[in-house]
Amino acid sequence: MSIRTLDDLLAEGVSGRRVLVRADLNVPLDKQSGAISDDGRIRAVLPTLGALVEAGAKVVVCSHLGRPKGAPDPQFSLRPVAGRLGELLGAPVHFATDTVGESARSTVADLADGQVALLENLRFNAGETSKDEAERGAFADQLAAFGDAYVDDAFGAVHRKHASVFDVPARLPHVAGRLVLREVEVLSTLTADPERPYVVVLGGSKVSDKLAVIEALLPTVDRLLIGGGMCFTFLKAQGLEVGTSLLEKDMVETCRNLLERSNGKIMLPVDVVVADAFAPDAAHDTVRVDGIPSHRLGLDVGPETVAGFSAALSSAKTIFWNGPMGVFEMPAFAAGTRGIAEAITKADAFSVVGGGDSAAAVRALGLDESSFGHISTGGGASLEYLEGKTLPGIAALEN
Ligand code: 3PG
Ligand code: MG
């Protein structure tokens, strides 16, 4: 891989130079208070930002947050992120109230060596996500004007062909930041030569999001454990009734086909926690998967499933986990996710947690982050990497 790195850039000397850093500061915000509920992605870019600050660069950070529709939308402002980033860096972060407008221009112009600015949400501009090359390019020109060099440390967004990820590096000397390097290093060991047994745990709500990765992983893995909302479409494919559980009807046939081709590698839940409603206080019970009542919905995997999955994980040497096993945000339906997470930490294996939700689950459940081998900051990005897809943000760094 012919990617230049942050160390190469630092070796050239960055003192007094403006360095534009694309970060993925797309953190979850509390729906009521708007407060940052998990700052993992902010902490993950500190090594890169800290090194640039120490080397005396003028650091201009840009990111998206949520999915605003190409125009300013206050609920997706990065302002709270600037505050938190400043606390973590131990120095104020100068916040620009627009992305490439008057505020951004003056904020960048006023930066002293070793200071950090954060631009407002990239996606407040239609050019960031546009499919039209010219529109994206015009926005990339404006962004590139804020840097003498570009660092991509936004691993969570490398699978997006967006202006700040794909078009800006074509306009500036570009390198990979510490986070992007580490993520690619770790994920490449999973695709190249994982130590066996290699066990993958997939959860989350939608089968359709995970189909491509299941296809790609089946030949490689020794075991594929499936829980979360997506397991019900697989259970249906086995001819079971799933009540009012999440079900992707048009995926049932595909799941049946995958099960037939999986050589017994796919393990599904044997029991689930079913509830009267999708609510934290809903009445609930554990039932066998062949006994799901027609009026109830599954919101977690059951204890026998946790035991079976844990046994499969206990002998693993390599583990990749993406997607919660149940609605872990509600304590009544968190035991499955907690049980699987604990089994992963107990295994004598190199474990990788992929993605926003699973990483947030690890922290929300109060598990020790250091007992996992690597916690990826990219959900979609890590899955697409494992699928073997070309990631636009990585490809752009290779050129
Ligand atoms: C994520 O949270 O998955 C990344 O920040 C990418 O966001 P996106 O899916 O809205 O492009
Ligand atoms: Mg996503």
XYZ file of C-alpha atoms and ligand atoms in Angstrom:
411
model
C 0.000 0.000 0.000
C 1.561 3.253 -1.115
C -0.078 5.575 1.365
C 1.866 8.391 2.933
C 1.307 8.785 6.635
C 1.116 11.482 9.255
C 4.695 10.682 10.242
C 5.832 11.460 6.683
C 4.081 14.813 6.898
C 5.508 15.561 10.350
C 8.978 14.708 9.068
C 8.591 17.401 6.400
C 7.767 19.867 9.158
C 4.320 21.397 9.620
C 5.130 24.315 11.891
C 3.151 27.333 10.723
C 1.474 25.314 7.949
C -2.268 24.919 7.716
C -3.255 21.253 7.910
C -6.823 20.322 6.987
C -7.924 17.228 8.917
C -11.017 15.291 7.894
C -12.269 13.626 11.086
C -15.393 11.577 11.756
C -16.872 13.439 14.707
C -20.322 12.046 13.970
C -21.102 11.278 17.616
C -24.472 10.255 19.041
C -26.384 13.096 20.709
C -28.965 12.624 23.445
C -32.399 13.188 21.904
C -33.689 15.256 24.831
C -30.702 17.289 25.985
C -28.639 17.328 22.782
C -25.599 16.350 24.888
C -22.925 14.064 23.423
C -23.827 10.589 24.656
C -20.641 8.855 23.505
C -17.423 10.724 22.740
C -15.448 7.716 21.499
C -15.019 9.120 18.008
C -13.685 12.413 19.384
C -11.146 10.616 21.560
C -10.113 8.456 18.611
C -8.682 11.392 16.634
C -6.737 12.890 19.547
C -3.449 11.137 18.651
C -3.451 12.750 15.201
C -4.616 16.171 16.368
C -2.244 16.154 19.340
C 0.745 15.374 17.127
C -0.131 18.216 14.747
C -0.648 20.678 17.597
C 2.654 19.703 19.147
C 4.407 20.164 15.808
C 3.034 23.712 15.582
C 0.589 23.252 12.715
C -2.483 25.398 12.241
C -5.017 22.596 12.485
C -8.301 22.953 10.609
C -10.689 20.101 11.446
C -13.780 19.281 9.405
C -16.460 16.608 9.879
C -20.047 15.675 9.238
C -22.612 15.069 11.974
C -25.827 13.176 11.250
C -27.529 13.484 7.908
C -28.671 17.080 7.353
C -29.911 17.687 3.836
C -27.284 19.994 2.342
C -28.361 23.103 4.265
C -27.781 24.408 7.797
C -29.890 22.610 10.411
C -29.183 23.615 14.043
C -29.879 20.151 15.508
C -26.824 18.876 13.600
C -24.439 21.650 14.584
C -20.895 20.599 15.519
C -20.701 23.330 18.183
C -21.058 20.911 21.141
C -18.345 18.766 19.582
C -15.990 21.754 19.452
C -16.528 22.193 23.194
C -15.805 18.573 24.011
C -12.813 18.440 21.663
C -11.368 21.482 23.401
C -11.776 19.838 26.818
C -10.008 16.702 25.619
C -7.190 18.619 23.929
C -6.821 20.907 26.917
C -6.996 24.024 24.745
C -9.915 25.919 23.225
C -11.086 24.900 19.766
C -12.040 27.843 17.563
C -15.450 27.113 16.086
C -16.518 28.442 12.691
C -20.286 28.858 12.369
C -20.196 27.976 8.688
C -18.119 25.489 6.690
C -16.543 27.515 3.891
C -18.084 30.969 4.404
C -17.017 34.198 6.092
C -16.785 32.676 9.584
C -14.650 29.780 8.352
C -12.342 32.084 6.392
C -11.683 34.402 9.311
C -11.398 31.562 11.846
C -8.743 29.854 9.736
C -6.931 33.130 8.983
C -6.768 33.974 12.713
C -5.262 30.627 13.803
C -1.900 30.814 15.516
C 0.633 27.985 15.265
C -0.486 25.001 17.344
C -4.118 26.128 17.481
C -7.139 24.121 16.366
C -10.272 25.209 14.506
C -13.404 23.176 13.795
C -15.549 24.057 10.794
C -19.337 23.708 10.950
C -20.938 20.485 9.625
C -19.737 19.612 6.103
C -23.206 18.339 5.207
C -24.710 21.813 5.631
C -23.376 22.184 2.071
C -24.986 20.327 -0.841
C -21.586 19.930 -2.496
C -20.294 17.570 0.204
C -22.460 14.583 -0.707
C -23.426 15.524 -4.270
C -23.333 12.826 -6.953
C -22.415 15.551 -9.426
C -18.619 15.672 -9.773
C -18.576 19.360 -10.637
C -20.716 20.341 -7.648
C -18.585 18.201 -5.321
C -15.429 19.562 -6.919
C -16.464 23.173 -6.427
C -17.044 22.533 -2.731
C -13.757 20.617 -2.483
C -11.970 23.644 -3.982
C -13.340 25.831 -1.193
C -12.319 23.361 1.507
C -8.881 22.765 0.029
C -8.227 26.514 0.180
C -8.046 26.129 4.006
C -5.080 23.747 3.958
C -1.536 23.401 2.737
C -1.831 19.671 3.413
C -4.643 17.213 4.056
C -4.895 14.434 6.644
C -7.664 11.852 6.462
C -8.415 10.532 9.927
C -12.126 9.914 9.308
C -12.129 6.130 9.135
C -15.907 6.034 9.726
C -16.435 7.939 6.472
C -13.844 6.403 4.124
C -16.592 4.411 2.376
C -18.302 7.649 1.286
C -17.452 9.257 -2.039
C -17.893 12.721 -0.559
C -16.047 15.947 -1.318
C -14.091 16.086 1.959
C -13.158 12.407 1.726
C -12.582 11.838 -1.983
C -12.104 15.158 -3.810
C -10.051 17.227 -1.371
C -7.106 14.768 -1.336
C -6.898 15.162 -5.119
C -6.240 18.869 -4.518
C -3.703 18.825 -1.656
C -0.681 16.810 -0.524
C -2.423 14.064 1.443
C -1.627 11.527 4.149
C -3.451 9.024 6.347
C -3.850 9.948 10.007
C -3.019 7.640 12.908
C -6.591 6.369 13.313
C -7.088 5.523 9.641
C -3.736 3.707 9.584
C -4.490 1.673 12.693
C -7.979 0.727 11.454
C -6.689 -0.434 8.079
C -3.817 -2.331 9.716
C -6.181 -4.219 12.012
C -8.882 -4.946 9.456
C -6.353 -6.147 6.913
C -5.235 -8.887 9.332
C -8.843 -10.131 9.369
C -9.016 -10.425 5.596
C -5.456 -11.608 5.005
C -4.682 -14.378 7.437
C -6.794 -14.524 10.591
C -5.651 -16.926 13.264
C -8.226 -19.721 13.545
C -10.852 -20.437 14.632
C -12.167 -17.138 13.240
C -15.623 -16.405 14.641
C -17.795 -13.510 13.501
C -20.805 -12.226 15.456
C -23.329 -10.135 13.566
C -26.349 -8.355 14.990
C -28.228 -5.152 14.430
C -31.587 -4.632 12.891
C -31.326 -5.114 9.146
C -30.301 -8.203 7.174
C -30.226 -6.144 3.999
C -27.358 -4.024 5.438
C -25.346 -7.155 6.247
C -26.015 -9.359 3.229
C -22.905 -8.409 1.293
C -20.643 -8.940 4.292
C -22.240 -12.303 5.094
C -21.614 -13.392 1.494
C -18.020 -12.196 1.671
C -17.337 -13.735 5.083
C -18.882 -17.175 4.636
C -15.918 -18.716 2.793
C -13.437 -17.162 5.272
C -14.942 -17.670 8.716
C -15.181 -20.819 10.805
C -18.346 -19.734 12.573
C -20.906 -16.972 11.953
C -23.192 -16.201 14.898
C -26.291 -14.186 14.071
C -28.401 -12.321 16.628
C -30.126 -8.947 16.871
C -33.191 -7.874 14.928
C -31.829 -9.475 11.785
C -32.021 -13.004 13.219
C -35.787 -13.112 12.816
C -35.610 -13.087 9.038
C -33.238 -16.071 9.276
C -35.546 -17.850 11.742
C -38.436 -17.245 9.351
C -36.302 -18.738 6.575
C -36.056 -21.888 8.734
C -39.845 -22.064 8.694
C -40.389 -20.638 12.185
C -43.042 -18.077 13.154
C -41.598 -14.840 14.495
C -44.711 -13.046 15.776
C -44.476 -9.283 15.302
C -40.654 -9.271 15.395
C -38.666 -7.280 12.885
C -38.929 -9.131 9.574
C -37.633 -8.319 6.108
C -40.038 -10.397 4.045
C -38.203 -9.882 0.774
C -35.012 -11.224 2.349
C -36.422 -14.559 3.571
C -35.536 -16.409 0.379
C -32.014 -14.967 0.388
C -31.535 -16.019 4.009
C -32.760 -19.537 3.210
C -30.235 -19.700 0.404
C -27.415 -18.471 2.678
C -28.299 -21.053 5.322
C -28.207 -23.807 2.695
C -24.801 -22.723 1.457
C -23.260 -22.076 4.868
C -22.049 -25.631 5.588
C -23.428 -25.316 9.089
C -21.202 -22.325 9.836
C -24.178 -20.078 10.645
C -25.466 -20.342 14.224
C -28.864 -18.824 15.029
C -30.523 -18.161 18.405
C -32.318 -21.051 20.102
C -34.241 -18.821 22.510
C -35.294 -15.174 22.481
C -36.786 -12.588 24.825
C -40.224 -11.613 23.522
C -42.207 -8.564 24.644
C -45.712 -7.156 24.236
C -44.373 -3.928 22.769
C -41.202 -2.075 21.803
C -40.920 -0.278 25.149
C -38.553 -0.352 28.120
C -41.299 -1.425 30.525
C -43.109 -3.889 28.238
C -44.057 -7.265 29.751
C -41.603 -9.883 28.487
C -40.602 -13.559 28.695
C -37.974 -15.879 27.313
C -39.260 -18.478 24.840
C -37.783 -21.096 22.521
C -37.507 -19.895 18.940
C -40.197 -22.390 17.874
C -42.595 -20.896 20.413
C -42.739 -17.188 19.613
C -46.350 -16.066 20.224
C -48.010 -14.418 17.216
C -48.715 -11.141 19.070
C -45.255 -10.625 20.620
C -41.936 -9.396 19.281
C -38.390 -10.509 19.986
C -36.154 -7.808 21.484
C -33.139 -9.821 22.642
C -31.524 -13.234 22.403
C -32.118 -15.560 25.355
C -29.737 -17.072 27.937
C -29.349 -20.418 26.165
C -28.342 -18.601 23.021
C -25.819 -16.557 24.981
C -24.421 -19.796 26.417
C -24.182 -21.432 22.974
C -22.637 -18.403 21.308
C -20.236 -17.987 24.248
C -19.080 -21.591 23.862
C -18.339 -20.969 20.177
C -16.464 -17.788 21.088
C -14.455 -19.388 23.905
C -12.232 -21.369 21.532
C -11.868 -18.595 18.935
C -8.486 -17.069 18.136
C -9.894 -14.208 16.057
C -13.258 -12.505 16.629
C -15.058 -9.779 14.724
C -18.280 -8.402 16.207
C -20.663 -5.971 14.564
C -24.152 -5.167 15.786
C -25.934 -5.515 19.131
C -27.796 -8.753 19.984
C -30.883 -6.924 21.218
C -32.274 -3.534 22.169
C -29.423 -2.929 24.625
C -30.506 0.683 25.228
C -33.399 -0.785 27.269
C -32.067 -2.626 30.364
C -34.685 -5.391 30.046
C -33.264 -6.308 26.634
C -29.543 -5.743 27.215
C -28.523 -9.131 28.627
C -27.827 -10.711 25.233
C -25.502 -7.963 24.076
C -23.782 -7.846 27.460
C -23.370 -11.633 27.550
C -21.842 -11.796 24.094
C -19.569 -8.829 24.777
C -18.345 -10.496 27.981
C -17.758 -13.783 26.171
C -15.649 -11.916 23.616
C -13.519 -10.295 26.303
C -12.979 -13.660 28.034
C -11.849 -15.483 24.908
C -8.120 -15.818 24.364
C -8.516 -14.184 20.967
C -7.712 -11.060 19.017
C -11.082 -9.295 19.011
C -12.289 -6.468 16.824
C -15.476 -4.556 17.541
C -16.770 -2.988 14.349
C -18.877 0.034 14.293
C -20.710 2.851 15.891
C -23.502 0.913 17.603
C -21.433 -1.977 18.909
C -18.689 0.353 20.114
C -21.301 2.536 21.812
C -22.807 -0.616 23.353
C -19.431 -1.584 24.835
C -19.169 1.795 26.538
C -22.850 2.140 27.450
C -22.751 -1.248 29.184
C -19.710 -0.114 31.142
C -17.401 -2.782 29.689
C -13.672 -2.275 29.757
C -12.652 -1.035 26.302
C -9.096 -2.232 26.810
C -10.218 -5.855 27.035
C -10.978 -5.789 23.306
C -8.174 -5.970 20.751
C -9.496 -3.075 18.700
C -12.674 -1.012 18.712
C -13.298 0.344 15.235
C -14.841 3.762 14.783
C -16.401 2.723 11.489
C -19.579 0.678 11.177
C -20.359 0.787 7.487
C -16.707 1.417 6.680
C -15.404 -1.665 8.501
C -18.086 -3.860 6.928
C -17.295 -2.569 3.438
C -13.608 -3.120 4.110
C -14.296 -6.751 5.060
C -16.463 -7.121 1.951
C -13.348 -6.316 -0.044
C -14.867 -3.199 -1.583
C -12.747 -0.294 -2.773
C -13.161 2.487 -0.229
C -13.142 5.902 -1.937
C -11.358 7.605 0.960
C -8.545 5.036 1.001
C -8.260 4.960 -2.783
C -7.910 8.741 -2.788
C -4.957 8.500 -0.382
C -3.244 5.898 -2.555
C -3.080 8.223 -5.562
C -21.301 6.590 10.492
O -21.756 7.001 11.551
O -21.572 5.470 10.034
C -20.322 7.452 9.753
O -20.091 8.639 10.442
C -20.808 7.705 8.353
O -22.050 8.373 8.407
P -23.096 8.182 7.227
O -23.528 6.740 7.286
O -24.203 9.144 7.501
O -22.380 8.492 5.932
Mg -23.603 4.706 9.037
